[in-house]
Short mmCIF file of C-alpha atoms in Angstrom, two decimals:
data_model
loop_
_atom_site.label_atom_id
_atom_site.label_comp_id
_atom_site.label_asym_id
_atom_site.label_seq_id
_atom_site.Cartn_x
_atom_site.Cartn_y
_atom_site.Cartn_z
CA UNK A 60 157.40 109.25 96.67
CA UNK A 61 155.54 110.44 93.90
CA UNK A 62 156.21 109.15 90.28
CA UNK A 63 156.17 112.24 87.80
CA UNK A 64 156.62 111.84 83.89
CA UNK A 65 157.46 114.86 81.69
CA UNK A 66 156.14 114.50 78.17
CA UNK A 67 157.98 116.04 75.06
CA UNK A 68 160.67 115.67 73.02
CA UNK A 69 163.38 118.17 74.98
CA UNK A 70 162.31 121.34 74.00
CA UNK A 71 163.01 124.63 75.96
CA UNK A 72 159.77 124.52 77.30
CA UNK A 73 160.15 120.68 78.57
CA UNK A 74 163.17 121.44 79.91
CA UNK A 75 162.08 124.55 81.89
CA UNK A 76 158.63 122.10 83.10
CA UNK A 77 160.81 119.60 84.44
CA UNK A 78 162.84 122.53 86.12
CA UNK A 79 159.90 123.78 87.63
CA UNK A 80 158.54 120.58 89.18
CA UNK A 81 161.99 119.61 90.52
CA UNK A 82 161.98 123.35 92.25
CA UNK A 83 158.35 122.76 93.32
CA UNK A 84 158.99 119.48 94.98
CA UNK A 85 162.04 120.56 96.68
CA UNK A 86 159.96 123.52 98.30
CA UNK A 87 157.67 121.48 99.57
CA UNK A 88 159.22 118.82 100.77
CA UNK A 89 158.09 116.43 98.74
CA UNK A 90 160.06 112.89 97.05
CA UNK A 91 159.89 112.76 93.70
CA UNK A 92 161.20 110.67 91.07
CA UNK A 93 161.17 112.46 87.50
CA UNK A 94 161.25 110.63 83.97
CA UNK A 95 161.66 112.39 80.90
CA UNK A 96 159.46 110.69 78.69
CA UNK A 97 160.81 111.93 74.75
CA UNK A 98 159.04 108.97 72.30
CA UNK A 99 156.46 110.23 70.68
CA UNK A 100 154.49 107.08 70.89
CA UNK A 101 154.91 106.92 74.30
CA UNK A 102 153.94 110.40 74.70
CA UNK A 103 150.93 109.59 72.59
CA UNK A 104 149.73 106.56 74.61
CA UNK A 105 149.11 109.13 77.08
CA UNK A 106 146.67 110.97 75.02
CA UNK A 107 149.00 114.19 74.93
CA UNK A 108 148.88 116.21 71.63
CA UNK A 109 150.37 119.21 72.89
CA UNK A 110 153.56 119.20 74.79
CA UNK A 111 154.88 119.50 77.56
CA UNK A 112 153.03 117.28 79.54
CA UNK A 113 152.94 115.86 83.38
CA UNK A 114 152.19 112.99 84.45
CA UNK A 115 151.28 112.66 88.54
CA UNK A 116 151.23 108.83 89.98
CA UNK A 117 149.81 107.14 86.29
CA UNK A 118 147.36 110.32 85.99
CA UNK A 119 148.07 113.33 83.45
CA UNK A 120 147.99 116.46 84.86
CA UNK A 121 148.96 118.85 82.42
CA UNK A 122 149.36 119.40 78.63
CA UNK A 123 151.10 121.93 76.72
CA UNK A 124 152.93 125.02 77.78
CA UNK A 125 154.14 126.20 80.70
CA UNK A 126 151.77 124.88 84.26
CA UNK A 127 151.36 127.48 87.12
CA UNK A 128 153.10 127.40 90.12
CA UNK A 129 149.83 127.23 92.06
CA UNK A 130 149.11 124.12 89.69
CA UNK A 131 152.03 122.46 89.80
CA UNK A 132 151.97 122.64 93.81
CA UNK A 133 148.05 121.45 93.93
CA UNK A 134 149.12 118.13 92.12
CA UNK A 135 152.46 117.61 94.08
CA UNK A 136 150.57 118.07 97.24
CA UNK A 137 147.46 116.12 96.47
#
């Protein structure tokens, strides 16, 4: 099971990046469990300035806007 964070405070565009990496795991397959992370310290201990942001098994993936599709199903299958 992978362990994915989403970084930001719940705006449209967090919402829609956690939307896309549910959709993404489901294609594939894949267990996930998905935290909304909304503090911005705890957003900032992750070195994130820009939001939304992904964090992969302890390892940021992703700041600010929207990811890829091809992205987002690199890091789920890696």
């Amino acid at each position: 099971m992978k362990d994915i964070k989403v970084l930001g405070p719940g705006c449209v565009r967090c919402r829609k990046t956690e939307e896309m990496v549910r959709e993404e795991a489901a294609r594939l397959g894949i267990d996930v469990r998905i935290e909304k992370v909304t503090d911005y310290a705890a957003i900032a201990s992750f070195g994130i300035a820009s939001t939304p942001g992904i964090v992969i098994d302890g390892k940021v993936v992703h700041a600010g806007g929207l990811p890829s599709q091809d992205n987002l199903r690199a890091w789920l299958a890696d």
